Amino acid sequence: MTQTRFPFTYDPSLPFISQASDWIADVFYEILPEAGFEVRDEQIYMAFQLERAFQDKRTLFAEAGVGTGKTLVYLLYAAAYARYTQKPAIIACADESLIEQLTKPEGDLAKIARYLELTIDARVAKSQSQYLCLNKLDAVRSDVDSGEVYDAIHEGLPGFVHQHGTMQSFHPYGSRKDYSELSDAEWSRIGWDVFQDCLICPQRHRCGMTLSRDHYRKAPDLLICSHDFYMEHVWTAEARKREGQLPLLPEHSSVVFDEGHLLETAAQNALTYKLEHNMFESIISRLLQNDIREKLAYAIEDAITRSEELFRHLRGSSRPAIGSERLEISLTPELLRELRAFRLLLEEIEEQLVFESGLFTLDAYYLTIVEEQLDMIGVALALFERPEGLITWLAPENGSLALVIMPRLVKEVLKERVFSRQMPIIFSSATLSAGGTFEYMADTLGIQNFLSFSTPSPYDYAEQMQVIMLETTAIEDKQAAALEALRRSGGRALLLFPDRVQLQQFRSWAVGSGSLDGYRTRYEGEAEISHLISAFQNDEESILCATTLWEGLDIPGPSLSLVIVWELPWPPFDPVYNARRLESAAPFEEVEKPFMQLRLRQGIGRLIRTREDRGEIVLLSDRLGESAVKEAVLAVIPEGTLKGTN
């Protein structure tokens, strides 16, 4: 008996994974070599390691060096297993640029279709906030002060949006990326927000977000999303079920975390509560536009005033954190009293809303939104009853500051909701281990039982790469070293900064001094990141300065011939990592060094992307004179590549 949904003859009387593994072995030993591909031993080794993870439904740390071809391996296993279980596999990428690498015309999915004659149905899932809202677009176009930009967006919408007919086939539109020329403030006027009642919206069946969500839910093979979106799914799934909504992602057969070493950051972003005064005031003040009782109106006004006072106290109790945008908060007795008083006032409003709902003076949908928001804020503020059980900070949010509250037991949430599930979970990256073990990654994510392997890159780094380590005791030393390296390479450089502050300082110096006037220099933040990457790649002698491109950037050829690490990428001295330092008996060995080594290995990996690539790495730091730091750096530099040091 055979089943044609598989790219091989399947015998149901035999284990599926072993049959899939035999076919994948044929792909690498026969089919791809016959098509002219160079198949690497490291790639075949990885394929056999994945067989065990899928067979036993285990979590696997798959550390495979740059150029191994690991993406093709996990795509074949995930797609085959999805068809066997009839549930899609999730491919969660660290960011949008990695998603594009999978789905672009010359990407791995296209190669599979071309050379294996196997079409994998892969669909992309994005957060609601990444989509245009047609209602908000209509509203802003009626504003005489809005200008022509929104009229142009309206005119550029697909024809079926303006008509009452039905769409004959799925046509994606309305993604934030489609409007990269808009600033965040301009996008906020037309982007989806929590006040949109999508369930009863008259434009629902023409909405880009709704159409995309309906489309990706039906993915038979692969569903591609970001780490952030997957973590948002994990954090909201139970609440959405209670509210009668579908979780953000459908039931799935396996998960691959591409660049899996970055999952912790996504978890921190998703598994938190945020309170921001302007948003709170926007949500609750809309109740005043209704015919409500005077007692509730006074309580709402008091809550707005109390929120302003609370954030005044928070700003006064905060201080900057080195290397981070997060502001540390001192939880003084006075501040805790303010938090408690605000929470009690919100509880009073919630009680008043229960009574008000019986009078039917408020829109039911809007009332539900307000109640959900107040309940969320109440749950978050209740954590301050035991502040030792949480980590909290202030962070920039929509031009203001937000109070961010994160339970210390984030890894317990991950262990319960993700890693306790009986399904294959694959972490794929060139850098997952630190100090020869995977314990740092496992501990930060709450993973207790796992499989692991590590296989090196097939590239000859000693032949293709030179590394220079320079101890720079003053900022002038760094500037001079960077300029000298840029002159040697004629531009063609990626400058990696550990944080935005140092990037901005460099930019101010470069622009003010004119030191880089001979080069076309691009800075992360001045445009949408994928546009910057494309411009850099297609402008060979240019320079790209960034903070978030330590991983995921894949630019083969001479356009990237130099990587300058402006400073070693230590974990920031913010509340999250300070809490981890306090919990550790040896903070340097257990927190700082593994973090730095993982990120530095990723940064170094941006340079050599093919066997033909050649280039130079320049590492700058005022801490290279410390023996422990120098030893940690030397441990991640490929053997035979160190050219010079001081």
XYZ file of C-alpha atoms in Angstrom:
646
model
C 0.000 0.000 0.000
C 1.361 3.429 -0.876
C 0.344 6.981 -0.103
C 1.147 9.622 -2.691
C 1.293 12.578 -0.303
C 4.878 11.554 0.499
C 7.846 12.001 -1.867
C 8.655 8.315 -1.394
C 6.759 5.040 -1.350
C 5.372 4.701 2.151
C 4.616 1.333 3.757
C 2.233 1.838 6.727
C 3.409 -1.432 8.278
C 6.879 0.060 8.860
C 7.942 3.025 11.050
C 7.425 6.259 9.158
C 10.508 8.133 10.373
C 12.898 5.402 9.289
C 11.371 5.470 5.803
C 11.560 9.265 5.680
C 15.175 9.083 6.829
C 16.009 6.642 4.024
C 14.517 9.036 1.488
C 16.417 12.007 2.976
C 19.627 9.948 2.778
C 18.905 9.377 -0.921
C 18.412 13.141 -1.332
C 21.881 13.896 0.023
C 23.757 10.889 -1.324
C 22.216 10.726 -4.807
C 19.599 13.287 -5.901
C 21.373 16.523 -4.990
C 24.864 15.382 -6.123
C 23.370 14.403 -9.486
C 21.918 17.940 -9.694
C 25.395 19.402 -9.193
C 25.170 20.210 -5.485
C 28.076 19.764 -3.131
C 26.746 17.596 -0.308
C 28.721 17.926 2.900
C 29.463 15.210 5.445
C 28.317 17.593 8.197
C 24.930 17.907 6.508
C 24.460 14.133 6.337
C 25.557 13.773 9.962
C 22.919 16.309 10.992
C 20.240 14.433 9.046
C 20.880 11.257 11.040
C 20.775 13.211 14.315
C 17.378 14.667 13.432
C 16.054 11.188 12.721
C 16.335 10.299 16.408
C 14.669 13.536 17.567
C 11.669 12.988 15.290
C 11.492 9.277 16.055
C 11.504 9.778 19.849
C 9.700 13.158 19.871
C 12.552 14.819 21.757
C 14.052 18.279 22.067
C 17.302 18.549 20.118
C 20.040 21.184 20.166
C 21.393 20.996 16.623
C 24.558 23.066 16.486
C 25.848 23.062 12.922
C 28.476 25.477 11.674
C 28.037 28.090 8.963
C 27.748 26.499 5.532
C 26.567 23.128 6.809
C 23.267 23.371 4.952
C 21.259 22.765 8.110
C 18.161 24.590 6.865
C 17.579 22.094 4.057
C 17.877 19.184 6.498
C 15.292 20.396 8.986
C 12.899 21.513 6.227
C 12.791 18.001 4.743
C 12.170 16.314 8.085
C 9.608 18.870 9.247
C 7.624 18.779 5.981
C 7.600 14.982 5.773
C 6.532 14.649 9.416
C 3.802 17.273 8.909
C 2.306 15.244 6.075
C 2.494 12.072 8.138
C 0.726 13.606 11.170
C -1.502 15.834 8.998
C -0.549 18.782 11.200
C 1.754 21.568 9.981
C 5.245 22.032 11.326
C 6.167 25.411 12.768
C 9.392 27.045 11.583
C 10.024 29.897 14.022
C 12.709 32.328 12.860
C 14.477 34.961 14.919
C 13.367 37.860 12.707
C 11.788 38.914 9.418
C 15.078 38.763 7.489
C 15.419 35.056 8.283
C 11.838 34.429 7.190
C 12.676 36.094 3.887
C 15.710 33.870 3.417
C 13.429 30.834 3.588
C 10.707 32.174 1.333
C 12.618 34.242 -1.229
C 12.654 32.993 -4.865
C 16.198 31.587 -4.585
C 15.797 30.310 -0.992
C 15.842 26.757 0.331
C 12.128 26.141 -0.258
C 12.563 27.120 -3.894
C 15.581 24.820 -4.206
C 13.566 21.904 -2.839
C 10.846 22.558 -5.404
C 13.340 22.886 -8.251
C 15.747 20.047 -7.584
C 13.599 17.532 -5.690
C 10.409 18.231 -7.656
C 8.715 18.585 -4.286
C 6.486 21.580 -3.645
C 6.231 22.329 0.065
C 3.248 24.478 0.987
C 4.803 27.009 3.382
C 2.750 29.920 4.695
C 3.800 32.912 6.804
C 2.086 34.014 10.024
C 2.499 37.529 11.401
C 1.216 39.372 14.443
C -2.029 41.346 14.177
C -0.132 44.581 14.809
C 1.773 44.011 11.553
C -1.360 44.593 9.446
C -3.225 47.555 8.051
C -6.739 48.226 9.416
C -9.146 49.287 6.657
C -11.452 51.047 9.139
C -8.618 53.156 10.538
C -7.409 53.931 7.019
C -10.881 55.172 6.081
C -10.993 57.295 9.232
C -7.591 58.901 8.765
C -8.320 59.700 5.109
C -11.246 61.823 6.238
C -8.872 63.954 8.304
C -8.036 67.024 6.205
C -4.627 67.353 7.887
C -3.481 63.822 7.046
C -1.938 64.687 3.687
C -1.858 62.573 0.568
C 0.132 59.619 1.894
C -2.920 57.745 3.169
C -4.887 58.424 -0.023
C -2.006 56.859 -1.949
C -2.116 53.798 0.312
C -5.845 53.480 -0.282
C -5.429 53.731 -4.037
C -2.692 51.097 -3.950
C -4.866 48.444 -2.296
C -5.806 45.379 -4.405
C -8.860 45.819 -6.588
C -11.029 43.350 -4.658
C -10.743 45.536 -1.526
C -12.662 48.359 -3.235
C -15.282 46.049 -4.729
C -18.046 43.943 -3.236
C -17.168 40.799 -5.118
C -15.360 37.849 -3.568
C -11.650 37.187 -3.855
C -11.016 34.260 -6.180
C -7.613 33.349 -4.733
C -5.572 34.423 -1.727
C -3.667 37.635 -2.300
C -1.513 38.845 0.618
C -1.572 42.570 1.275
C -1.532 45.119 4.083
C 1.617 43.998 5.915
C 3.686 46.596 7.771
C 6.603 45.737 5.521
C 4.610 46.843 2.479
C 4.704 50.371 3.907
C 8.299 50.579 5.105
C 8.454 54.264 4.158
C 6.013 55.132 6.975
C 7.372 56.070 10.378
C 6.105 54.142 13.389
C 3.922 57.128 14.314
C 2.395 57.252 10.825
C 1.817 53.502 10.844
C 0.089 53.655 14.241
C -2.689 55.716 12.650
C -3.638 52.908 10.268
C -2.251 49.748 11.909
C -4.467 47.277 13.742
C -5.018 47.890 17.448
C -6.914 46.228 20.260
C -10.044 48.339 19.758
C -10.852 46.793 16.386
C -13.792 44.389 16.634
C -12.730 42.075 13.833
C -15.501 39.548 14.478
C -18.278 41.932 13.395
C -16.286 44.252 11.130
C -18.128 44.829 7.814
C -14.770 44.780 6.003
C -13.627 41.552 7.639
C -13.707 39.492 4.450
C -11.527 42.036 2.626
C -9.096 42.627 5.515
C -5.456 41.660 4.865
C -4.928 40.428 8.420
C -8.085 38.323 8.490
C -7.416 36.862 5.049
C -3.811 36.052 5.949
C -4.840 34.409 9.213
C -7.456 32.269 7.487
C -4.860 31.345 4.865
C -2.009 30.328 7.149
C -4.284 28.310 9.439
C -4.857 25.922 6.543
C -1.148 25.318 5.960
C -0.727 21.584 5.276
C 3.089 21.489 5.454
C 4.936 24.394 7.041
C 3.876 27.490 8.925
C 6.652 30.092 9.214
C 6.600 32.774 11.901
C 8.921 34.738 14.161
C 10.103 33.692 17.612
C 8.118 36.621 18.997
C 4.903 35.473 17.340
C 5.342 31.896 18.551
C 5.903 33.111 22.112
C 2.856 35.370 21.824
C 0.902 32.271 20.814
C 2.218 30.356 23.846
C 1.411 33.176 26.258
C -2.120 33.881 24.954
C -3.387 30.456 23.848
C -5.303 29.557 27.026
C -6.812 33.032 27.415
C -7.983 33.045 23.814
C -9.617 29.646 24.264
C -11.447 30.911 27.374
C -12.726 33.870 25.356
C -14.017 31.611 22.598
C -11.244 32.544 20.157
C -8.817 30.345 18.306
C -5.173 30.402 19.442
C -2.878 32.377 17.170
C -1.380 29.191 15.721
C -3.110 25.891 14.934
C -2.165 22.537 16.414
C 1.200 21.543 15.012
C 3.351 18.454 14.736
C 6.818 19.868 15.445
C 8.673 23.128 16.030
C 12.008 24.262 14.635
C 13.567 27.305 16.290
C 15.947 28.659 13.666
C 18.719 30.672 15.361
C 17.361 29.044 18.497
C 19.864 30.735 20.805
C 17.688 33.874 20.506
C 14.498 32.264 21.796
C 15.105 33.459 25.357
C 14.883 37.091 24.248
C 11.578 36.444 22.468
C 10.246 34.686 25.569
C 11.194 37.659 27.723
C 9.401 40.008 25.335
C 6.235 37.921 25.179
C 5.861 36.569 28.704
C 5.582 39.976 30.336
C 2.930 42.461 31.380
C 3.162 46.088 30.264
C 1.491 49.182 31.696
C 1.867 52.506 29.895
C 0.061 55.632 31.055
C -1.007 56.998 27.662
C -2.431 53.637 26.593
C -4.190 53.196 29.940
C -5.715 56.667 29.669
C -6.794 55.994 26.063
C -8.503 52.754 27.052
C -10.303 53.898 30.150
C -11.208 57.467 29.169
C -13.389 56.201 26.322
C -15.803 55.044 29.000
C -16.400 58.716 29.793
C -17.882 59.167 26.319
C -20.829 56.976 27.363
C -23.801 57.722 29.574
C -22.313 56.262 32.751
C -23.063 56.869 36.420
C -21.333 59.742 38.178
C -19.628 57.443 40.691
C -17.923 55.483 37.909
C -16.939 58.691 36.092
C -15.224 60.047 39.220
C -13.424 56.735 39.743
C -12.144 56.796 36.173
C -10.850 60.367 36.543
C -9.187 59.399 39.822
C -7.546 56.409 38.132
C -6.096 58.596 35.361
C -4.699 61.011 37.951
C -3.346 58.131 40.029
C -1.701 56.617 36.934
C 0.060 59.931 36.206
C 1.261 60.085 39.813
C 2.436 56.472 39.690
C 4.551 57.048 36.607
C 5.992 60.194 38.159
C 7.151 58.049 41.091
C 8.450 55.371 38.725
C 10.546 57.847 36.768
C 11.924 59.250 40.010
C 12.809 55.755 41.248
C 14.538 54.635 38.037
C 18.083 54.819 36.735
C 19.685 53.912 33.395
C 21.124 50.414 32.891
C 24.496 50.086 31.186
C 24.191 48.642 27.692
C 20.390 48.515 27.726
C 17.353 50.693 27.089
C 15.750 49.212 30.195
C 15.674 51.457 33.282
C 16.177 49.839 36.662
C 13.549 50.596 39.311
C 14.139 50.869 43.056
C 11.067 49.392 44.730
C 10.896 51.788 47.649
C 8.109 51.499 50.279
C 6.575 54.697 48.891
C 6.496 53.294 45.362
C 4.981 50.007 46.544
C 2.237 51.993 48.336
C 1.495 53.853 45.090
C 1.281 50.578 43.174
C -1.048 49.080 45.771
C -3.308 52.153 45.816
C -3.567 52.140 42.026
C -4.448 48.464 42.034
C -7.232 48.985 44.625
C -8.685 51.813 42.552
C -8.775 49.572 39.478
C -10.559 46.885 41.484
C -13.201 49.466 42.425
C -13.683 50.379 38.765
C -14.039 46.696 37.832
C -16.812 46.355 40.453
C -18.519 49.457 39.096
C -18.352 48.040 35.556
C -20.147 44.875 36.670
C -23.030 47.044 37.874
C -22.844 49.279 34.787
C -23.062 46.308 32.428
C -26.486 45.505 33.835
C -27.720 48.922 32.749
C -26.704 48.250 29.121
C -25.263 51.761 28.717
C -21.911 50.540 27.362
C -21.063 48.822 24.098
C -20.621 45.138 24.967
C -17.515 44.630 22.857
C -15.755 47.712 24.179
C -16.738 46.823 27.740
C -15.114 43.408 27.257
C -11.888 45.018 26.045
C -11.736 47.370 29.035
C -12.471 44.556 31.484
C -9.753 42.384 29.933
C -7.222 45.228 30.121
C -8.083 46.062 33.724
C -7.893 42.403 34.685
C -4.473 42.083 33.057
C -3.197 45.181 34.847
C -4.606 43.910 38.136
C -2.871 40.544 37.748
C 0.396 42.301 36.962
C 0.182 44.710 39.899
C -0.705 41.846 42.237
C 2.778 40.450 41.618
C 4.181 43.375 43.615
C 2.724 41.806 46.758
C 5.763 39.515 46.511
C 8.341 41.600 44.618
C 10.992 38.953 45.150
C 9.087 36.814 42.643
C 9.283 39.266 39.748
C 11.671 41.304 37.644
C 10.488 44.756 36.649
C 11.816 47.736 34.724
C 10.837 50.797 32.711
C 11.208 50.684 28.923
C 10.598 53.102 26.023
C 7.149 52.506 24.540
C 5.309 54.645 21.966
C 7.326 57.737 22.807
C 6.759 57.312 26.527
C 7.791 54.878 29.272
C 6.104 51.578 30.078
C 6.265 49.627 33.313
C 7.273 46.082 32.359
C 6.617 43.247 34.791
C 8.056 39.786 34.227
C 7.616 36.845 36.581
C 10.977 35.321 37.503
C 9.642 31.894 36.550
C 9.483 32.496 32.798
C 11.393 29.285 32.221
C 8.754 27.441 34.268
C 6.110 28.711 31.834
C 8.191 27.514 28.890
C 8.795 24.144 30.509
C 5.068 23.652 31.098
C 3.642 25.026 27.856
C 6.330 24.211 25.304
C 8.959 21.695 26.340
C 6.673 19.292 28.182
C 4.803 18.524 24.959
C 5.486 15.216 23.296
C 6.682 16.431 19.924
C 9.973 17.044 18.121
C 11.440 20.445 19.036
C 14.591 21.402 17.144
C 16.949 24.237 18.033
C 19.035 25.012 14.973
C 21.967 27.417 15.004
C 25.687 27.670 14.442
C 26.004 28.737 18.087
C 24.096 26.907 20.798
C 26.876 25.677 23.078
C 29.143 27.649 25.377
C 32.255 26.154 26.902
C 31.585 22.901 25.089
C 28.184 22.244 26.683
C 24.540 23.159 26.040
C 23.706 23.675 29.727
C 23.547 27.486 29.487
C 20.869 27.336 26.792
C 18.964 24.527 28.509
C 18.941 26.244 31.887
C 17.759 29.635 30.597
C 14.806 27.982 28.811
C 13.832 25.424 31.449
C 14.785 22.390 29.356
C 15.772 19.371 31.457
C 15.957 16.489 29.001
C 17.398 16.982 25.557
C 19.472 15.529 22.769
C 22.380 17.475 21.307
C 25.136 17.403 18.749
C 27.693 19.796 17.344
C 29.286 19.665 13.922
C 31.775 22.234 12.586
C 31.591 24.433 9.530
C 33.056 22.893 6.347
C 34.866 26.151 5.521
C 38.634 26.521 5.796
C 38.671 29.492 8.142
C 42.455 29.490 8.478
C 42.680 30.065 4.736
C 39.693 32.386 4.314
C 39.698 34.594 7.414
C 42.081 36.739 9.430
C 41.268 37.936 12.946
C 42.849 40.948 14.637
C 42.304 41.563 18.363
C 43.033 45.082 19.600
C 42.880 46.273 23.187
C 41.545 49.815 22.843
C 41.854 51.797 26.058
C 40.313 54.985 24.658
C 37.532 55.805 22.216
C 40.098 57.462 19.942
C 41.915 54.120 19.703
C 38.737 52.440 18.463
C 38.034 55.160 15.939
C 41.566 54.992 14.541
C 41.539 51.172 14.384
C 38.164 51.142 12.621
C 39.287 53.718 10.053
C 42.475 51.796 9.334
C 40.527 48.548 8.809
C 38.048 50.325 6.525
C 40.883 51.718 4.424
C 42.330 48.218 4.025
C 39.001 46.795 2.846
C 37.777 49.803 0.879
C 34.514 49.808 2.826
C 32.648 46.507 2.266
C 32.175 46.387 6.027
C 29.690 45.442 8.699
C 30.187 47.232 12.018
C 28.522 45.464 14.919
C 27.653 47.375 18.079
C 26.415 45.802 21.340
C 23.729 48.468 21.891
C 22.071 51.494 20.325
C 23.868 53.979 22.561
C 27.287 53.013 21.205
C 25.934 52.949 17.648
C 24.576 56.479 18.012
C 27.812 57.695 19.568
C 29.741 56.286 16.611
C 27.322 57.843 14.141
C 27.580 61.266 15.813
C 31.368 61.088 15.648
C 31.436 59.870 12.039
C 28.995 62.520 10.818
C 30.477 65.315 12.914
C 34.086 64.598 12.018
C 33.482 63.626 8.404
C 35.777 60.633 8.911
C 33.556 58.359 6.810
C 32.658 60.883 4.129
C 34.479 58.776 1.563
C 32.123 55.844 2.159
C 28.376 55.346 1.729
C 27.436 54.481 5.276
C 24.069 53.131 6.426
C 22.884 52.957 10.017
C 20.305 50.642 11.500
C 17.212 52.629 12.410
C 17.296 55.089 9.515
C 15.125 52.797 7.351
C 13.402 49.419 7.456
C 16.109 46.824 8.096
C 15.568 44.609 5.029
C 15.900 47.678 2.773
C 19.177 48.594 4.463
C 20.506 45.053 4.014
C 19.546 44.979 0.335
C 21.127 48.375 -0.308
C 24.314 47.306 1.471
C 24.534 44.054 -0.468
C 24.055 45.770 -3.820
C 26.458 48.640 -3.106
C 29.771 46.828 -2.830
C 31.973 49.505 -1.256
C 29.464 50.659 1.362
C 29.325 50.266 5.161
C 26.487 48.994 7.337
C 26.369 49.776 11.075
C 23.977 47.696 13.163
C 23.097 46.333 16.601
C 20.755 43.475 15.649
C 22.647 41.807 12.806
C 24.985 39.679 14.897
C 23.046 36.733 13.519
C 20.895 35.947 10.487
C 22.679 38.230 8.015
C 23.736 36.206 4.954
C 25.687 38.253 2.396
C 28.120 36.160 0.367
C 30.683 37.771 -1.886
C 32.871 40.871 -1.636
C 30.149 43.231 -0.353
C 30.935 41.941 3.127
C 34.699 41.531 3.432
C 35.219 43.074 6.862
C 33.436 42.683 10.192
C 34.364 45.157 12.933
C 33.183 44.233 16.420
C 33.112 47.648 18.072
C 32.902 46.163 21.563
C 32.496 42.669 22.961
C 28.781 41.851 23.312
C 28.374 41.416 27.067
C 24.907 41.001 28.568
C 23.507 44.377 29.643
C 23.423 45.477 33.256
C 19.654 45.602 33.232
C 17.122 44.115 35.676
C 16.816 40.808 33.813
C 20.505 39.994 33.668
C 21.248 41.561 37.041
C 18.718 39.161 38.553
C 20.489 36.277 36.863
C 23.843 37.517 38.139
C 22.497 37.649 41.687
C 21.194 34.091 41.432
C 24.536 32.782 40.174
C 27.447 31.655 42.338
C 29.857 32.555 39.506
C 28.284 35.327 37.370
C 31.189 35.694 34.953
C 31.415 31.975 34.206
C 27.698 31.190 34.234
C 26.086 34.362 32.836
C 28.472 36.835 31.226
C 30.978 34.619 29.447
C 28.508 32.217 27.761
C 26.310 35.127 26.633
C 29.296 36.960 25.141
C 30.738 33.857 23.504
C 27.468 32.870 21.830
C 26.908 36.356 20.425
C 30.524 36.846 19.385
C 30.536 33.517 17.535
C 27.455 34.675 15.667
C 29.029 38.000 14.776
C 32.188 36.330 13.473
C 29.977 34.007 11.429
C 28.672 36.902 9.309
C 31.943 37.089 7.340
C 32.475 33.751 5.565
C 29.323 32.499 3.841
C 30.816 30.482 0.932
C 34.077 28.721 0.109
C 35.050 31.680 -2.084
C 34.633 34.365 0.580
C 37.692 36.059 2.068
C 37.928 38.729 4.716
C 38.990 40.133 8.039
C 37.539 40.311 11.541
C 38.621 43.169 13.820
C 37.749 42.821 17.509
C 37.958 46.001 19.604
C 37.624 46.150 23.386
C 39.165 47.767 26.441
C 38.809 44.442 28.293
C 41.055 42.320 26.101
C 43.859 42.963 28.567
C 42.001 40.912 31.194
C 43.304 37.357 31.057
C 39.883 35.735 31.657
C 38.271 37.849 28.940
C 41.056 37.261 26.438
C 40.896 33.516 27.107
C 37.112 33.516 26.576
C 37.486 35.365 23.256
C 40.300 33.139 22.010
C 38.105 30.101 22.706
C 35.613 31.165 20.009
C 38.043 32.372 17.350
C 38.501 29.720 14.629
C 41.840 27.969 14.864
C 44.597 29.384 12.694
C 42.875 32.719 11.999
C 44.449 34.990 14.618
C 46.731 37.403 12.801
C 47.507 40.081 15.330
C 46.815 41.266 18.860
C 48.110 43.830 21.297
